[in-house]
Amino acid sequence: MIRYAGYFAVGISIGVLAAMFGLGGGFLIVPTLNFLGVEMHHAVGTSSAAVVFTSLSSAIAYHRQRRIHYKAGLLIASTAVPGAYIGAWSTSYISPAQLKVIFGVVLFLVAIRIYRKKSAEPDEVKIGEVKLDYRVIPLGGFIAGIASGLLGIGGGAVNVPFLTAMGLPIHYAVATSSFAIVFTATSGAVKHYMMGNVEVDWLLLLVPGLIIGAQLGAKMAKRTKASSLGRAFAVVLAFLAIRMVLRGMGYPVP
């Protein structure tokens, strides 16, 4: 009983962080599963399936808050899915290790920019009034997809900074990213399931906590000021960037 309670608590913790920052949560799920004894390929596959539930729960919560920019989210997803396949295919020709170092450095610089940037509060702007360049958004989704397939990172690490750079306030960017990840995560999960990489037993242990945690994370994000949420996201992004650089350099970082 204590064991199952532990898995439930882990799922809640990951779900909260994933929803608050518009990330899938795979950067935490994969090392957690691997630490618990799941083989790495199966950890990645099971994580991909788990992220579907996390992002879906987050998207439902943000839908109720009316903070999802659906057109932007669908445009991102439309190019992120094929981008992920191209990224996965490219691993046979490009060194992921070198790209992790380069991409990690870029993400770290982006984190610094987000930390310093002032973002509008949700009540200061209506989502329908935000003007975005819809011609550019698919490019961001494509880059996020390639990065996801090639480097094994969640699309949210690209989606949120990209959307904020496009002019979307941080709360809306996080919500829209969560919505877009539903589609990209589902695509990856189906592929991993067909390859036999999804451990259903582990998935069932984590999913209840992930769903509840995502609901809590969305509520916490709603109550957090834009400046605080932006800085917190920047810290998480910097952590991901440093982890990516260290892994690219060959250090045994989980």
Short mmCIF file of C-alpha atoms in Angstrom, two decimals:
data_model
loop_
_atom_site.label_atom_id
_atom_site.label_comp_id
_atom_site.label_asym_id
_atom_site.label_seq_id
_atom_site.Cartn_x
_atom_site.Cartn_y
_atom_site.Cartn_z
CA MET A 1 0.00 0.00 0.00
CA ILE A 2 2.85 2.36 0.90
CA ARG A 3 4.48 1.54 -2.45
CA TYR A 4 1.38 2.52 -4.43
CA ALA A 5 0.98 5.68 -2.36
CA GLY A 6 4.56 6.56 -3.30
CA TYR A 7 3.85 6.17 -7.03
CA PHE A 8 0.70 8.27 -6.62
CA ALA A 9 2.70 11.03 -4.89
CA VAL A 10 5.36 10.96 -7.61
CA GLY A 11 2.65 11.25 -10.27
CA ILE A 12 1.06 14.23 -8.52
CA SER A 13 4.41 16.04 -8.19
CA ILE A 14 5.28 15.56 -11.86
CA GLY A 15 1.76 16.50 -12.96
CA VAL A 16 1.88 19.77 -11.00
CA LEU A 17 5.18 20.85 -12.56
CA ALA A 18 4.12 19.78 -16.07
CA ALA A 19 0.86 21.73 -15.96
CA MET A 20 2.32 24.84 -14.34
CA PHE A 21 4.94 25.27 -17.04
CA GLY A 22 3.28 23.82 -20.14
CA LEU A 23 5.68 20.89 -20.30
CA GLY A 24 4.89 17.25 -20.91
CA GLY A 25 6.74 16.07 -17.82
CA GLY A 26 8.81 13.47 -19.64
CA PHE A 27 12.05 15.03 -18.38
CA LEU A 28 11.00 13.82 -14.91
CA ILE A 29 9.06 10.67 -15.79
CA VAL A 30 11.86 9.03 -17.80
CA PRO A 31 14.58 9.24 -15.11
CA THR A 32 12.06 8.27 -12.41
CA LEU A 33 11.01 5.10 -14.24
CA ASN A 34 14.60 4.26 -15.09
CA PHE A 35 15.60 4.71 -11.42
CA LEU A 36 12.79 2.34 -10.43
CA GLY A 37 14.22 -0.34 -12.72
CA VAL A 38 12.47 0.20 -16.06
CA GLU A 39 14.77 -0.29 -19.06
CA MET A 40 15.53 3.04 -20.77
CA HIS A 41 13.70 2.39 -24.06
CA HIS A 42 10.63 1.24 -22.15
CA ALA A 43 10.96 4.21 -19.78
CA VAL A 44 10.87 6.59 -22.76
CA GLY A 45 7.92 4.77 -24.34
CA THR A 46 5.94 4.62 -21.09
CA SER A 47 6.71 8.28 -20.46
CA SER A 48 5.39 9.20 -23.91
CA ALA A 49 2.10 7.48 -23.08
CA ALA A 50 1.95 9.08 -19.62
CA VAL A 51 2.47 12.55 -21.09
CA VAL A 52 -0.74 12.11 -23.11
CA PHE A 53 -2.74 11.94 -19.87
CA THR A 54 -0.79 14.74 -18.21
CA SER A 55 -1.20 17.16 -21.10
CA LEU A 56 -4.85 16.20 -21.66
CA SER A 57 -5.66 16.84 -18.01
CA SER A 58 -3.80 20.16 -18.17
CA ALA A 59 -5.60 21.15 -21.39
CA ILE A 60 -9.02 20.42 -19.84
CA ALA A 61 -8.16 22.56 -16.82
CA TYR A 62 -6.88 25.43 -18.98
CA HIS A 63 -9.93 25.14 -21.24
CA ARG A 64 -12.09 25.88 -18.21
CA GLN A 65 -9.91 28.91 -17.50
CA ARG A 66 -10.31 30.01 -21.16
CA ARG A 67 -6.58 30.47 -21.59
CA ILE A 68 -5.89 28.23 -24.59
CA HIS A 69 -5.25 29.91 -27.93
CA TYR A 70 -6.67 27.05 -29.99
CA LYS A 71 -5.66 28.29 -33.43
CA ALA A 72 -2.03 28.72 -32.35
CA GLY A 73 -2.06 25.34 -30.59
CA LEU A 74 -3.43 23.50 -33.62
CA LEU A 75 -0.95 25.21 -35.94
CA ILE A 76 1.92 24.16 -33.67
CA ALA A 77 0.66 20.58 -33.44
CA SER A 78 0.13 20.32 -37.21
CA THR A 79 3.85 20.75 -37.89
CA ALA A 80 5.25 19.35 -34.63
CA VAL A 81 4.00 15.83 -35.39
CA PRO A 82 5.82 15.46 -38.76
CA GLY A 83 8.76 17.37 -37.26
CA ALA A 84 9.10 14.75 -34.53
CA TYR A 85 9.26 11.96 -37.11
CA ILE A 86 11.92 13.83 -39.07
CA GLY A 87 13.86 14.44 -35.88
CA ALA A 88 13.75 10.77 -34.94
CA TRP A 89 14.84 9.80 -38.47
CA SER A 90 17.71 12.32 -38.32
CA THR A 91 19.31 10.59 -35.32
CA SER A 92 20.85 8.14 -37.80
CA TYR A 93 22.73 10.94 -39.56
CA ILE A 94 23.32 13.68 -36.98
CA SER A 95 25.07 13.38 -33.64
CA PRO A 96 22.44 14.04 -30.94
CA ALA A 97 25.23 14.53 -28.39
CA GLN A 98 26.67 17.58 -30.17
CA LEU A 99 23.23 19.01 -30.83
CA LYS A 100 22.28 18.61 -27.16
CA VAL A 101 25.20 20.85 -26.18
CA ILE A 102 24.34 23.48 -28.79
CA PHE A 103 20.61 23.36 -28.15
CA GLY A 104 21.15 23.37 -24.38
CA VAL A 105 23.21 26.54 -24.59
CA VAL A 106 20.52 28.19 -26.71
CA LEU A 107 17.81 27.18 -24.24
CA PHE A 108 19.87 28.57 -21.37
CA LEU A 109 20.13 31.94 -23.13
CA VAL A 110 16.38 31.83 -23.79
CA ALA A 111 15.81 31.13 -20.09
CA ILE A 112 17.78 34.25 -19.18
CA ARG A 113 15.70 36.31 -21.60
CA ILE A 114 12.41 34.98 -20.20
CA TYR A 115 13.60 35.59 -16.63
CA ARG A 116 14.22 39.25 -17.43
CA LYS A 117 11.14 39.76 -19.61
CA LYS A 118 8.02 41.34 -18.15
CA SER A 119 4.85 39.50 -19.09
CA ALA A 120 1.29 40.83 -19.02
CA GLU A 121 -1.15 39.51 -16.44
CA PRO A 122 -4.06 37.43 -17.84
CA ASP A 123 -6.64 39.99 -16.78
CA GLU A 124 -4.78 42.74 -18.64
CA VAL A 125 -5.42 41.24 -22.06
CA LYS A 126 -8.11 39.09 -23.66
CA ILE A 127 -6.92 36.11 -25.66
CA GLY A 128 -9.03 37.16 -28.64
CA GLU A 129 -7.22 40.50 -28.71
CA VAL A 130 -3.74 38.99 -28.99
CA LYS A 131 -2.41 39.42 -32.51
CA LEU A 132 -0.13 36.62 -33.68
CA ASP A 133 1.60 36.00 -36.98
CA TYR A 134 -0.04 32.72 -37.98
CA ARG A 135 2.40 32.31 -40.86
CA VAL A 136 5.32 31.93 -38.45
CA ILE A 137 3.70 29.74 -35.78
CA PRO A 138 3.89 26.48 -37.81
CA LEU A 139 7.65 27.02 -38.08
CA GLY A 140 7.92 27.09 -34.29
CA GLY A 141 5.91 23.88 -34.06
CA PHE A 142 8.14 22.22 -36.65
CA ILE A 143 11.28 23.19 -34.71
CA ALA A 144 9.71 21.91 -31.47
CA GLY A 145 8.86 18.63 -33.17
CA ILE A 146 12.34 18.13 -34.60
CA ALA A 147 13.90 18.93 -31.22
CA SER A 148 11.55 16.45 -29.55
CA GLY A 149 12.35 13.63 -31.96
CA LEU A 150 16.06 14.34 -32.27
CA LEU A 151 16.97 15.32 -28.72
CA GLY A 152 14.33 13.53 -26.69
CA ILE A 153 12.93 16.68 -25.06
CA GLY A 154 9.33 17.76 -24.62
CA GLY A 155 7.90 20.25 -27.09
CA GLY A 156 6.95 22.59 -24.25
CA ALA A 157 10.57 23.64 -23.79
CA VAL A 158 10.31 25.21 -27.26
CA ASN A 159 6.60 25.99 -27.42
CA VAL A 160 6.38 28.29 -24.39
CA PRO A 161 9.42 30.50 -25.19
CA PHE A 162 8.35 30.66 -28.84
CA LEU A 163 4.78 31.68 -28.03
CA THR A 164 5.89 34.31 -25.52
CA ALA A 165 8.31 35.70 -28.12
CA MET A 166 5.36 35.90 -30.52
CA GLY A 167 3.53 38.10 -28.01
CA LEU A 168 1.37 35.62 -26.11
CA PRO A 169 1.34 36.28 -22.32
CA ILE A 170 3.04 33.55 -20.26
CA HIS A 171 -0.21 32.14 -18.81
CA TYR A 172 -1.70 31.73 -22.29
CA ALA A 173 1.56 30.33 -23.67
CA VAL A 174 1.68 27.64 -20.96
CA ALA A 175 -1.97 26.71 -21.55
CA THR A 176 -1.60 26.61 -25.34
CA SER A 177 1.56 24.52 -25.08
CA SER A 178 -0.26 21.97 -22.90
CA PHE A 179 -3.00 21.75 -25.54
CA ALA A 180 -0.53 21.27 -28.41
CA ILE A 181 1.40 18.57 -26.54
CA VAL A 182 -1.75 16.41 -26.43
CA PHE A 183 -1.39 15.81 -30.17
CA THR A 184 2.39 15.41 -30.33
CA ALA A 185 2.46 13.12 -27.28
CA THR A 186 -0.32 10.95 -28.69
CA SER A 187 1.61 10.51 -31.94
CA GLY A 188 4.74 9.47 -30.06
CA ALA A 189 2.82 7.20 -27.68
CA VAL A 190 1.14 5.30 -30.51
CA LYS A 191 4.51 4.74 -32.17
CA HIS A 192 6.11 3.49 -28.94
CA TYR A 193 3.14 1.24 -28.16
CA MET A 194 3.42 -0.40 -31.57
CA MET A 195 7.13 -0.95 -30.86
CA GLY A 196 6.30 -2.62 -27.53
CA ASN A 197 7.98 0.09 -25.45
CA VAL A 198 5.00 0.97 -23.23
CA GLU A 199 4.88 -0.74 -19.83
CA VAL A 200 1.13 -0.67 -19.16
CA ASP A 201 1.50 -1.73 -15.51
CA TRP A 202 3.77 1.23 -14.73
CA LEU A 203 1.52 3.52 -16.73
CA LEU A 204 -1.50 2.57 -14.61
CA LEU A 205 0.48 3.30 -11.43
CA LEU A 206 1.47 6.82 -12.48
CA VAL A 207 -1.52 8.09 -14.48
CA PRO A 208 -3.96 8.75 -11.57
CA GLY A 209 -1.42 10.97 -9.82
CA LEU A 210 -0.43 12.69 -13.06
CA ILE A 211 -4.04 13.59 -13.88
CA ILE A 212 -4.76 15.00 -10.42
CA GLY A 213 -1.40 16.75 -10.28
CA ALA A 214 -2.03 18.43 -13.64
CA GLN A 215 -5.34 19.80 -12.36
CA LEU A 216 -3.62 21.18 -9.27
CA GLY A 217 -0.77 22.63 -11.34
CA ALA A 218 -3.19 24.49 -13.62
CA LYS A 219 -4.93 25.98 -10.56
CA MET A 220 -1.58 27.01 -9.08
CA ALA A 221 -0.57 28.65 -12.37
CA LYS A 222 -3.83 30.60 -12.40
CA ARG A 223 -3.08 32.05 -8.96
CA THR A 224 0.54 32.87 -9.80
CA LYS A 225 1.50 36.32 -11.05
CA ALA A 226 2.84 36.48 -14.60
CA SER A 227 6.24 37.73 -13.44
CA SER A 228 6.59 34.90 -10.92
CA LEU A 229 5.37 32.26 -13.39
CA GLY A 230 7.75 33.52 -16.07
CA ARG A 231 10.73 33.47 -13.72
CA ALA A 232 9.83 30.04 -12.39
CA PHE A 233 9.56 28.73 -15.95
CA ALA A 234 12.95 30.30 -16.74
CA VAL A 235 14.51 28.42 -13.80
CA VAL A 236 13.01 25.10 -14.97
CA LEU A 237 14.16 25.81 -18.54
CA ALA A 238 17.68 26.59 -17.30
CA PHE A 239 17.69 23.27 -15.41
CA LEU A 240 16.66 21.42 -18.58
CA ALA A 241 19.32 23.28 -20.58
CA ILE A 242 22.13 22.45 -18.15
CA ARG A 243 20.99 18.82 -17.98
CA MET A 244 20.97 18.64 -21.78
CA VAL A 245 24.48 20.10 -22.07
CA LEU A 246 25.87 17.68 -19.46
CA ARG A 247 24.27 14.69 -21.17
CA GLY A 248 25.59 15.86 -24.52
CA MET A 249 29.08 16.03 -23.00
CA GLY A 250 28.79 12.45 -21.81
CA TYR A 251 28.13 12.95 -18.14
CA PRO A 252 25.82 10.29 -16.58
CA VAL A 253 22.98 12.68 -15.85
CA PRO A 254 19.58 10.94 -15.35
#
